[in-house]
Amino acid sequence: MEEPGMFLHAPPKAAALIEALRGLGYSTETALADIIDNSITARASEVHLAFRWSGANSDISILDNGVGMDAGQLEQAMRLGEKDPLDERASDDLGRFGLGLKTASFSQCRLLTVASRRDASTSCLRWDLDVLRESADDGWHLLIGPAPESMERLSLLNSARTGTLVLWGRLDRIVTQGFSEQDFLDLIDRVESHLAMVFHRYLEGVRPRLRIFINGEPLRAWDPFLRSHAATWSSPEIQQSHGAGVIRLQGHVLPHRDRLANLEYEEAAGPRGWAVQQGFYVYRNERLLVAGSWLGLGNGRGWLQGEAHSLARIRVDLPNSVDADWKIDIRKSTARPPVLMRHVLTALAESVRQRAGRVHAHRQQPVNSPEHAEIVQAWRADHRKDGVQYRIDESHPAVRTVLDEAGLLLPQVRAMLRAIEETVPLQRIWLDEGKKNEAPQASSQDGSAEDIRSVLEVIYRGMIRRKGMSPTAARASLLRTDPFNSFPDLIAALPDEPVHGG
Ligand SMILES: Nc1ncnc2c1ncn2[C@@H]1O[C@H](COP(=O)(O)OP(=O)(O)O)[C@@H](O)[C@H]1O
Ligand SMILES: [Mg+2]
C-alpha cells in the first residue's frame, strides 16, 4: 500500500473517454439545441444552421452573431471539464456543466471545428476523434486551425464582426449505412420542429429576441399552449418560491378538436403527437427542457399519458439557480421536481387534468360554456387585456335582494362587494381545488345542504313578498341560479305559502 500523500497520476485516456461520452443519448435535434444554448448565452440575435448533403462527407454548421471568443477563451471552451458545474452562473446563462459544446458535438460527429471571431481576429481549434484514436500517447491533442477540407466553410465567419461557427464534419452517427439524402431531409424537418418548440419563447413576438435560420429559411415559433386561440383556457399564474429562486406555474387546457381546423389540430399536437405532449412543460430560463411529462407525479406509480388528458399542458418556469434541486441532466432534457414542490405540482396538475378531461369528453368550450350561460351565477369573469377580473354579479338574487333592501347602507354594501372582488384568493382556491378528486362544483354540495336551505328560503321569500313573483315563477328562477340549481329537491320542497319571519 502507498503511504498517505502518495498518489498515481491517472488522467483518462482521451480517445476512450470521448468515445464513451458519445453515448450520452443525444439525438441530432437535442444536440443542436445545446449548441444554440451557447449562442443565446453569447447574446446572439441570429443563428444560421446549414445542413450540407454530400453522402459520407456531409456536414452541419451552426453560425451565430454572438460576442465570440478570443484565442484563450476558445481554448477553454474546447477543453472538457474546464468549468465547475457547481459555480454560480449569470442568471441568463443556459449552460451548466461546461461540456455541452463537446458532448453534444461528439454525439453526432468525429470532427469538431470551432472558429470564433472577436476583436477583429479569428481563432480556430478542432478535435479530431480519428487523430486521438491513432495517437500513441493517449493524449488530449487539441488541433490548431481547421482541417484542409473545412477551410472553405470557415469563410462563413469572415463577414461577421463577432460570432462563432461550430462545424460538425464526419457525421458518422448520422450518415450511417443506407442513410439517404431523403433521410437527411427528414432529419432537417425533425430539427426544425424540435427547435421551434424548444426556443419558442425566444422566437415569438413581433421583435423576437432570437431568429434561427435553417438553410436560409427563418424558423417559426411553436406555442405548446395555443395561447392565440380564443377557446384555450388558462389558469391564473402561481408563483412559488423555493430554495434559491421563484418558480412560476400556469395550467392550460387546449380547445377540443372540434373547435380547431384540421391543420390547426395537427400543428397543435406538437412534434411527438398529442398523447405524449401532455403534462408539464419545464422551462429553464425560458428554454424548454421537458416537453410534456407528468414527471412521475400522481397517485401510485404516476399518471400515464392517456388520451383523456391530452389537452392538459402546464408551464413550469425555473430559474437556473435551482438546477441542482431539479436534477437538470447534462443533455438538459430531464428535470425532476424536488420533494417540497411535489404537492403544489400535483395539486395544480389534478385540477388541470380534470378540466382537460371534461373538455375532451363533452366537447365543452372551456370558458363560458353555453349550458352555464343560462344559469345566473354569483360570480362572473371579465376578460380584460391585463388578465381576468372576477366580479360579483349584482343580478344574482342573493345579491339583488340585499342591494334592493340596503337603503342608506347601499354605498357601504357596494364597497364591501368591491373589497371582496379585489381580494379573491385565486391561488389558494386553485391549489385547494386541485387536491380534490371531485368536479369543482361539488364543493358547495358537501354537507352544506342545511346552509343552502336557509339561504334558499330567504331569497325565495324575498322573491314572493317583495317582488310579487308567484311561487312557481320563483322556483323556476331559482332552478336557473347557481348554486341552487344543484339542489332541485330543496327547491321542489319549498312551501307554496312562504314561512313567516324575517
Ligand atoms: N457560440 C458561442 N459563443 C461564445 N462562447 C461560446 C460559444 N459556445 C461555447 N462558448 C464558450 O464555451 C464554454 C463552454 O461551453 P459548453 O461546453 O457548452 O459548456 P457550458 O455551456 O455548460 O458552459 C461556454 O461557457 C462559453 O464560454
Ligand atoms: Mg453549453
Coordinates of C-alpha atoms and ligand atoms in Angstrom, one line a residue:
M1 CA 0.0 0.0 0.0
E2 CA 1.1 3.5 -0.7
E3 CA 1.6 5.9 2.1
P4 CA -0.9 8.8 2.5
G5 CA 0.2 11.7 0.4
M6 CA 1.5 9.5 -2.4
F7 CA -0.6 9.1 -5.5
L8 CA -0.8 8.0 -9.0
H9 CA -1.4 10.5 -11.7
A10 CA -4.4 8.9 -13.5
P11 CA -5.8 11.0 -16.3
P12 CA -8.4 9.3 -18.6
K13 CA -7.3 8.2 -22.0
A14 CA -8.6 10.8 -24.3
A15 CA -9.9 8.6 -27.2
A16 CA -11.6 6.2 -24.9
L17 CA -13.2 8.8 -22.6
I18 CA -14.6 10.8 -25.6
E19 CA -15.8 7.6 -27.2
A20 CA -17.7 6.8 -24.0
L21 CA -19.2 10.3 -23.8
R22 CA -20.6 9.9 -27.3
G23 CA -23.2 7.6 -25.9
L24 CA -24.9 10.1 -23.6
G25 CA -28.1 9.8 -25.5
Y26 CA -28.4 13.0 -27.5
S27 CA -30.4 13.0 -30.7
T28 CA -29.4 15.3 -33.5
E29 CA -32.1 17.8 -32.6
T30 CA -31.3 17.8 -28.9
A31 CA -27.5 18.2 -29.7
L32 CA -28.2 21.2 -31.9
A33 CA -30.4 22.8 -29.2
D34 CA -27.4 22.5 -26.8
I35 CA -25.2 24.3 -29.3
I36 CA -27.8 27.0 -29.8
D37 CA -28.0 27.5 -26.0
N38 CA -24.4 28.6 -26.2
S39 CA -25.2 31.1 -28.9
I40 CA -28.0 32.5 -26.8
T41 CA -25.8 32.8 -23.7
A42 CA -23.3 34.6 -26.0
R43 CA -26.1 37.1 -26.8
A44 CA -26.6 36.1 -30.4
S45 CA -29.7 37.5 -32.1
E46 CA -29.3 35.3 -35.1
V47 CA -28.3 31.7 -35.6
H48 CA -27.8 30.1 -39.0
L49 CA -27.9 26.4 -39.4
A50 CA -26.6 24.9 -42.6
F51 CA -27.1 21.2 -43.5
R52 CA -25.0 20.2 -46.4
W53 CA -25.6 16.8 -48.0
S54 CA -22.6 15.1 -49.5
G55 CA -23.0 11.5 -48.6
A56 CA -20.4 10.4 -46.0
N57 CA -18.8 13.9 -46.4
S58 CA -22.0 15.7 -45.3
D59 CA -21.6 18.4 -42.6
I60 CA -23.7 20.6 -40.4
S61 CA -22.7 24.1 -39.3
I62 CA -24.1 26.5 -36.7
L63 CA -23.1 30.1 -37.1
D64 CA -24.1 32.8 -34.6
N65 CA -23.5 36.5 -34.3
G66 CA -22.9 36.4 -30.5
V67 CA -20.0 38.0 -28.7
G68 CA -17.5 35.5 -29.9
M69 CA -14.3 34.2 -28.2
D70 CA -10.7 35.2 -28.3
A71 CA -8.0 32.6 -28.6
G72 CA -7.7 32.0 -24.8
Q73 CA -11.5 31.7 -24.4
L74 CA -11.8 29.4 -27.3
E75 CA -9.1 27.1 -25.9
Q76 CA -11.0 27.0 -22.6
A77 CA -14.3 26.4 -24.4
M78 CA -12.8 23.3 -26.2
R79 CA -11.5 21.7 -23.1
L80 CA -13.6 19.1 -21.2
G81 CA -14.3 19.8 -17.6
E82 CA -12.9 23.3 -17.7
K83 CA -15.9 24.9 -15.9
D84 CA -17.2 23.7 -12.5
P85 CA -20.9 22.8 -12.6
L86 CA -21.2 23.9 -9.0
D87 CA -20.2 27.5 -9.9
E88 CA -22.9 30.1 -9.8
R89 CA -23.9 31.2 -13.3
A90 CA -25.1 34.5 -14.6
S91 CA -28.9 34.3 -14.4
D92 CA -29.3 34.3 -18.2
D93 CA -26.7 31.6 -18.8
L94 CA -28.1 28.5 -20.4
G95 CA -25.0 26.4 -19.7
R96 CA -24.2 24.4 -16.6
F97 CA -21.7 21.5 -17.0
G98 CA -19.1 23.1 -19.3
L99 CA -19.5 20.0 -21.5
G100 CA -22.3 20.7 -23.9
L101 CA -20.3 22.0 -26.8
K102 CA -18.1 18.9 -26.8
T103 CA -20.5 16.2 -25.7
A104 CA -23.3 17.3 -28.0
S105 CA -21.0 17.6 -30.9
F106 CA -19.2 14.3 -30.4
S107 CA -22.6 12.5 -30.2
Q108 CA -23.0 13.4 -33.8
C109 CA -19.6 13.7 -35.5
R110 CA -16.0 12.8 -35.4
L111 CA -14.6 16.1 -36.4
L112 CA -15.5 19.2 -34.4
T113 CA -14.1 22.5 -35.6
V114 CA -14.9 25.7 -33.7
A115 CA -13.9 29.1 -35.1
S116 CA -14.7 32.3 -33.3
R117 CA -14.2 35.9 -34.1
R118 CA -13.7 38.7 -31.6
D119 CA -11.7 41.9 -31.5
A120 CA -11.1 41.7 -35.3
S121 CA -9.3 38.4 -35.1
T122 CA -10.4 34.8 -35.8
S123 CA -9.3 31.8 -33.8
C124 CA -9.9 28.2 -34.7
L125 CA -9.4 24.9 -32.9
R126 CA -10.6 21.4 -33.6
W127 CA -10.9 18.0 -32.1
D128 CA -10.5 15.0 -34.4
L129 CA -11.5 11.7 -32.9
D130 CA -9.6 9.8 -35.5
V131 CA -6.4 11.6 -34.7
L132 CA -6.9 10.9 -31.0
R133 CA -7.6 7.3 -31.7
E134 CA -4.4 6.9 -33.7
S135 CA -2.2 8.9 -31.4
A136 CA 0.4 6.8 -29.5
D137 CA 0.3 8.6 -26.1
D138 CA -3.4 8.7 -25.3
G139 CA -3.1 12.4 -25.0
W140 CA -5.6 15.2 -25.5
H141 CA -4.4 16.7 -28.8
L142 CA -6.4 19.8 -29.5
L143 CA -5.5 20.7 -33.0
I144 CA -4.9 24.2 -34.1
G145 CA -6.7 25.6 -37.1
P146 CA -9.2 23.9 -39.5
A147 CA -8.7 20.7 -41.3
P148 CA -7.9 21.4 -45.0
E149 CA -11.4 20.1 -46.1
S150 CA -13.1 22.6 -43.8
M151 CA -11.2 25.7 -44.8
E152 CA -13.8 26.9 -47.2
R153 CA -16.6 26.5 -44.7
L154 CA -14.8 28.9 -42.3
S155 CA -15.3 31.8 -44.7
L156 CA -18.8 32.0 -43.3
L157 CA -17.3 33.8 -40.4
N158 CA -15.4 36.4 -42.5
S159 CA -18.2 38.9 -42.9
A160 CA -19.1 38.8 -39.2
R161 CA -17.9 41.4 -36.7
T162 CA -18.1 38.9 -33.9
G163 CA -19.5 35.5 -33.7
T164 CA -18.9 31.8 -33.5
L165 CA -19.0 29.0 -36.0
V166 CA -19.4 25.4 -34.9
L167 CA -18.8 22.8 -37.7
W168 CA -19.6 19.1 -37.5
G169 CA -17.8 17.1 -40.0
R170 CA -17.6 13.3 -40.5
L171 CA -21.2 12.7 -39.3
D172 CA -20.7 9.0 -38.5
R173 CA -23.6 8.9 -36.1
I174 CA -26.0 10.5 -38.6
V175 CA -24.9 9.2 -42.0
T176 CA -24.8 5.6 -41.2
Q177 CA -25.0 2.8 -43.8
G178 CA -28.0 3.2 -46.1
F179 CA -28.7 6.7 -44.9
S180 CA -30.0 8.6 -48.0
E181 CA -30.5 12.2 -49.0
Q182 CA -34.2 11.8 -48.2
D183 CA -33.3 10.7 -44.7
F184 CA -31.2 13.9 -44.4
L185 CA -34.2 16.0 -45.5
D186 CA -36.4 14.2 -43.0
L187 CA -33.8 14.9 -40.3
I188 CA -33.9 18.6 -41.2
D189 CA -37.7 18.6 -40.7
R190 CA -37.3 17.0 -37.2
V191 CA -34.7 19.5 -36.3
E192 CA -36.9 22.3 -37.4
S193 CA -39.9 21.3 -35.3
H194 CA -37.8 20.5 -32.3
L195 CA -36.1 23.9 -32.3
A196 CA -39.4 25.7 -33.0
M197 CA -40.6 24.1 -29.8
V198 CA -37.6 24.3 -27.5
F199 CA -36.9 28.0 -28.3
H200 CA -40.4 29.2 -28.9
R201 CA -40.3 31.8 -26.1
Y202 CA -37.2 33.3 -27.8
L203 CA -38.6 33.2 -31.3
E204 CA -42.1 34.6 -30.7
G205 CA -43.3 38.2 -30.8
V206 CA -43.1 40.9 -33.4
R207 CA -39.5 41.6 -32.4
P208 CA -38.2 38.2 -31.4
R209 CA -35.0 38.1 -29.3
L210 CA -33.7 35.3 -31.5
R211 CA -34.0 34.4 -35.1
I212 CA -33.0 30.9 -36.3
F213 CA -32.5 30.1 -40.0
I214 CA -32.3 26.6 -41.3
N215 CA -30.6 26.6 -44.8
G216 CA -31.7 30.2 -45.1
E217 CA -35.3 29.7 -44.1
P218 CA -36.5 31.5 -40.9
L219 CA -37.9 29.3 -38.2
R220 CA -41.4 30.0 -36.8
A221 CA -42.1 29.5 -33.1
W222 CA -44.5 26.7 -32.0
D223 CA -46.5 27.6 -28.9
P224 CA -47.5 24.4 -27.0
F225 CA -50.3 26.3 -25.2
L226 CA -52.0 27.7 -28.2
R227 CA -52.5 31.0 -26.4
S228 CA -53.6 32.7 -29.6
H229 CA -56.8 30.6 -29.7
A230 CA -59.9 32.0 -28.0
A231 CA -61.0 28.6 -26.8
T232 CA -57.8 27.9 -24.9
W233 CA -58.3 28.0 -21.2
S234 CA -55.5 29.3 -18.9
S235 CA -55.3 29.2 -15.1
P236 CA -54.0 32.2 -13.1
E237 CA -50.2 32.1 -12.8
I238 CA -49.0 30.7 -9.5
Q239 CA -45.6 31.8 -8.0
Q240 CA -43.9 29.6 -5.6
S241 CA -40.6 30.5 -4.0
H242 CA -38.5 27.5 -3.4
G243 CA -34.8 27.3 -2.5
A244 CA -32.8 29.8 -4.5
G245 CA -35.5 31.1 -6.8
V246 CA -39.1 31.7 -7.7
I247 CA -40.9 29.1 -9.7
R248 CA -43.8 30.1 -11.9
L249 CA -46.7 27.8 -12.9
Q250 CA -49.6 28.1 -15.2
G251 CA -52.1 25.5 -16.4
H252 CA -53.6 25.4 -19.9
V253 CA -56.3 23.4 -21.4
L254 CA -56.3 23.4 -25.2
P255 CA -59.5 23.5 -27.2
H256 CA -61.5 20.4 -28.2
R257 CA -60.6 19.0 -31.6
D258 CA -64.0 20.2 -32.9
R259 CA -63.0 23.8 -32.3
L260 CA -59.9 23.6 -34.4
A261 CA -59.4 23.3 -38.1
N262 CA -57.7 20.1 -39.2
L263 CA -54.4 21.8 -39.9
E264 CA -54.6 23.7 -36.6
Y265 CA -55.3 20.5 -34.8
E266 CA -52.3 18.7 -36.4
E267 CA -50.0 21.6 -35.7
A268 CA -51.1 22.0 -32.1
A269 CA -50.2 18.3 -31.5
G270 CA -46.5 19.1 -31.5
P271 CA -43.5 17.1 -32.9
R272 CA -44.3 14.0 -30.9
G273 CA -48.1 13.9 -31.1
W274 CA -50.9 14.8 -28.7
A275 CA -50.7 12.0 -26.2
V276 CA -47.1 12.3 -25.3
Q277 CA -47.1 16.1 -25.4
Q278 CA -49.4 16.3 -22.5
G279 CA -48.3 17.3 -19.0
F280 CA -45.7 19.6 -17.6
Y281 CA -43.6 21.8 -19.9
V282 CA -40.5 22.6 -17.8
Y283 CA -38.5 25.7 -18.9
R284 CA -35.2 26.8 -17.6
N285 CA -34.6 30.5 -18.3
E286 CA -37.4 30.2 -20.8
R287 CA -35.7 27.4 -22.7
L288 CA -37.8 24.3 -22.8
L289 CA -36.3 21.2 -21.2
V290 CA -39.2 18.8 -20.8
A291 CA -41.9 18.9 -23.4
G292 CA -44.8 17.1 -21.8
S293 CA -44.4 14.7 -18.9
W294 CA -46.3 14.1 -15.7
L295 CA -42.8 13.9 -14.0
G296 CA -43.7 10.8 -12.1
L297 CA -46.4 12.6 -10.2
G298 CA -49.8 11.2 -9.5
N299 CA -51.1 8.5 -7.2
G300 CA -49.1 5.3 -7.0
R301 CA -46.7 4.9 -9.9
G302 CA -47.5 8.2 -11.5
W303 CA -50.1 9.3 -14.1
L304 CA -49.9 7.8 -17.5
Q305 CA -50.2 9.9 -20.6
G306 CA -53.8 8.8 -21.5
E307 CA -55.8 10.2 -24.4
A308 CA -58.4 11.7 -22.0
H309 CA -55.9 14.3 -20.7
S310 CA -54.1 15.1 -23.9
L311 CA -55.4 18.7 -23.8
A312 CA -53.7 19.4 -20.5
R313 CA -50.4 21.3 -20.7
I314 CA -48.8 23.1 -17.8
R315 CA -46.0 25.6 -17.9
V316 CA -43.3 25.4 -15.2
D317 CA -40.7 28.2 -15.3
L318 CA -37.4 27.6 -13.4
P319 CA -34.5 30.0 -13.0
N320 CA -31.1 28.4 -13.4
S321 CA -30.4 28.8 -9.7
V322 CA -32.4 25.7 -9.0
D323 CA -30.6 23.3 -11.3
A324 CA -29.3 21.1 -8.6
D325 CA -32.8 20.9 -6.8
W326 CA -34.4 19.9 -10.1
K327 CA -31.6 17.4 -11.1
I328 CA -31.1 19.0 -14.5
D329 CA -29.1 16.5 -16.6
I330 CA -26.2 17.1 -19.0
R331 CA -28.4 16.8 -22.0
K332 CA -30.9 19.3 -20.5
S333 CA -33.7 17.0 -21.4
T334 CA -34.9 15.8 -18.0
A335 CA -35.8 17.5 -14.8
R336 CA -37.1 16.0 -11.5
P337 CA -39.1 18.1 -9.1
P338 CA -37.8 18.4 -5.6
V339 CA -39.9 16.7 -2.9
L340 CA -41.0 20.0 -1.5
M341 CA -42.5 21.1 -4.8
R342 CA -44.4 17.9 -5.5
H343 CA -47.6 18.7 -3.6
V344 CA -48.1 22.0 -5.4
L345 CA -47.4 20.5 -8.8
T346 CA -49.7 17.6 -8.1
A347 CA -52.5 19.8 -6.9
L348 CA -52.2 22.0 -10.0
A349 CA -52.0 19.0 -12.3
E350 CA -55.0 17.4 -10.8
S351 CA -57.1 20.4 -11.4
V352 CA -55.9 21.0 -15.0
R353 CA -56.2 17.3 -15.8
Q354 CA -59.8 17.3 -14.6
R355 CA -60.7 20.2 -16.7
A356 CA -58.9 18.8 -19.7
G357 CA -60.8 15.5 -19.2
R358 CA -64.1 17.4 -19.2
V359 CA -63.3 19.4 -22.3
H360 CA -62.2 16.2 -24.1
A361 CA -65.3 14.3 -23.1
H362 CA -68.0 16.9 -23.5
R363 CA -66.6 18.9 -26.4
Q364 CA -67.3 21.7 -23.9
Q365 CA -66.0 25.1 -24.6
P366 CA -63.6 25.7 -21.6
V367 CA -64.8 29.2 -20.8
N368 CA -68.4 30.3 -20.7
S369 CA -70.0 27.1 -21.9
P370 CA -73.5 27.6 -23.3
E371 CA -75.1 25.4 -20.6
H372 CA -73.6 27.6 -18.0
A373 CA -74.6 30.8 -19.7
E374 CA -78.2 30.3 -18.8
I375 CA -77.5 29.8 -15.2
V376 CA -77.3 33.0 -13.1
Q377 CA -74.0 32.8 -11.2
A378 CA -72.9 34.8 -8.3
W379 CA -69.5 35.4 -9.9
R380 CA -68.7 36.4 -13.4
A381 CA -65.3 36.6 -15.1
D382 CA -64.5 39.7 -17.0
H383 CA -61.7 39.0 -19.5
R384 CA -59.6 42.1 -20.0
K385 CA -56.3 42.9 -21.7
D386 CA -54.4 42.7 -18.4
G387 CA -56.0 39.5 -17.3
V388 CA -59.2 38.1 -15.9
Q389 CA -61.2 40.0 -13.2
Y390 CA -63.7 38.3 -11.1
R391 CA -66.8 40.3 -10.3
I392 CA -69.9 39.6 -8.1
D393 CA -72.9 39.6 -10.4
E394 CA -75.4 42.0 -9.0
S395 CA -78.3 40.4 -10.8
H396 CA -77.8 37.2 -8.7
P397 CA -80.9 37.0 -6.5
A398 CA -79.0 36.7 -3.3
V399 CA -77.1 39.9 -4.1
R400 CA -80.0 41.7 -5.7
T401 CA -82.2 41.2 -2.6
V402 CA -79.6 42.9 -0.4
L403 CA -79.0 45.8 -2.8
D404 CA -82.7 46.4 -3.2
E405 CA -83.2 46.5 0.6
A406 CA -80.0 48.3 1.5
G407 CA -81.4 51.8 1.5
L408 CA -78.9 54.1 3.2
L409 CA -76.4 51.3 3.6
L410 CA -76.1 50.9 -0.2
P411 CA -72.7 52.6 -0.6
Q412 CA -71.2 50.5 2.2
V413 CA -72.6 47.3 0.8
R414 CA -71.2 48.2 -2.7
A415 CA -67.8 49.0 -1.0
M416 CA -67.9 45.6 0.6
L417 CA -68.6 43.8 -2.6
R418 CA -65.7 45.6 -4.3
A419 CA -63.4 44.7 -1.4
I420 CA -64.4 41.0 -1.8
E421 CA -63.9 41.1 -5.5
E422 CA -60.4 42.6 -5.2
T423 CA -59.3 40.0 -2.7
V424 CA -60.4 36.7 -4.2
P425 CA -57.7 34.3 -3.0
L426 CA -57.3 32.8 -6.5
Q427 CA -54.1 31.0 -5.9
R428 CA -55.3 29.4 -2.7
I429 CA -58.6 28.3 -4.3
W430 CA -56.8 27.0 -7.3
L431 CA -54.5 24.8 -5.3
D432 CA -57.1 23.5 -2.9
E433 CA -59.4 22.7 -5.8
G434 CA -56.7 20.6 -7.4
K435 CA -56.3 18.5 -4.3
K436 CA -59.9 17.2 -4.6
N437 CA -60.8 14.4 -7.0
E438 CA -64.4 15.6 -7.4
A439 CA -65.5 18.1 -10.0
P440 CA -65.2 21.7 -8.7
Q441 CA -68.9 22.3 -8.5
A442 CA -69.2 19.6 -5.9
S443 CA -67.6 21.8 -3.2
S444 CA -70.9 23.6 -2.3
Q445 CA -72.7 20.3 -2.1
D446 CA -70.6 18.7 0.6
G447 CA -72.6 18.5 3.7
S448 CA -73.8 22.1 3.3
A449 CA -77.4 21.4 2.3
E450 CA -78.6 22.9 5.6
D451 CA -76.8 26.2 4.8
I452 CA -78.2 26.2 1.3
R453 CA -81.7 25.6 2.5
S454 CA -81.7 28.6 4.8
V455 CA -80.3 30.9 2.2
L456 CA -82.8 29.5 -0.3
E457 CA -85.7 30.2 1.9
V458 CA -84.7 33.9 2.5
I459 CA -84.3 34.5 -1.2
Y460 CA -87.5 32.7 -2.1
R461 CA -89.4 34.7 0.4
G462 CA -87.9 37.9 -1.0
M463 CA -89.0 36.9 -4.5
I464 CA -92.6 36.4 -3.5
R465 CA -93.1 39.1 -0.9
R466 CA -91.1 41.9 -2.3
K467 CA -91.1 41.2 -6.0
G468 CA -94.6 39.8 -6.1
M469 CA -93.5 36.7 -8.0
S470 CA -95.7 33.6 -8.0
P471 CA -94.2 30.5 -6.1
T472 CA -93.9 28.7 -9.4
A473 CA -92.0 31.6 -11.1
A474 CA -89.7 31.9 -8.1
R475 CA -88.9 28.2 -8.1
A476 CA -88.2 28.3 -11.8
S477 CA -85.9 31.2 -11.3
L478 CA -84.0 29.5 -8.5
L479 CA -83.5 26.4 -10.7
R480 CA -81.5 28.7 -13.0
T481 CA -79.5 30.2 -10.2
D482 CA -76.1 29.0 -9.0
P483 CA -75.7 27.2 -6.6
F484 CA -79.3 26.4 -6.0
N485 CA -79.6 24.8 -9.4
S486 CA -77.7 21.9 -7.9
F487 CA -80.4 21.4 -5.3
P488 CA -83.7 20.8 -7.3
D489 CA -85.0 18.7 -4.4
L490 CA -84.7 21.5 -1.9
I491 CA -86.4 23.9 -4.4
A492 CA -89.2 21.5 -5.0
A493 CA -89.8 21.2 -1.3
L494 CA -90.2 25.0 -0.8
P495 CA -93.7 25.6 0.6
D496 CA -96.3 27.4 -1.6
E497 CA -97.0 29.7 1.4
P498 CA -93.6 31.0 2.4
V499 CA -92.7 30.5 6.1
H500 CA -93.2 33.5 8.3
G501 CA -90.5 35.7 9.7
G502 CA -87.6 38.0 8.6
Ligands
LIG1 N1 -21.3 30.1 -29.5 C1 -20.5 30.5 -28.5 N2 -20.2 31.9 -28.4 C2 -19.4 32.3 -27.4 N3 -18.9 31.5 -26.4 C3 -19.2 30.1 -26.5 C4 -20.0 29.6 -27.6 N4 -20.1 28.3 -27.4 C5 -19.4 28.0 -26.2 N5 -18.8 29.1 -25.7 C6 -18.0 29.2 -24.5 O1 -17.6 27.8 -24.2 C7 -17.9 27.5 -22.9 C8 -18.2 26.0 -22.8 O2 -19.4 25.7 -23.5 P1 -20.1 24.3 -23.2 O3 -19.2 23.2 -23.4 O4 -21.4 24.3 -24.0 O5 -20.5 24.4 -21.6 P2 -21.5 25.4 -20.9 O6 -22.4 25.9 -21.9 O7 -22.1 24.5 -19.8 O8 -20.6 26.4 -20.2 C9 -19.1 28.4 -22.6 O9 -19.3 28.6 -21.2 C10 -18.7 29.7 -23.3 O10 -17.9 30.4 -22.5
MG2 MG -23.4 24.9 -23.4

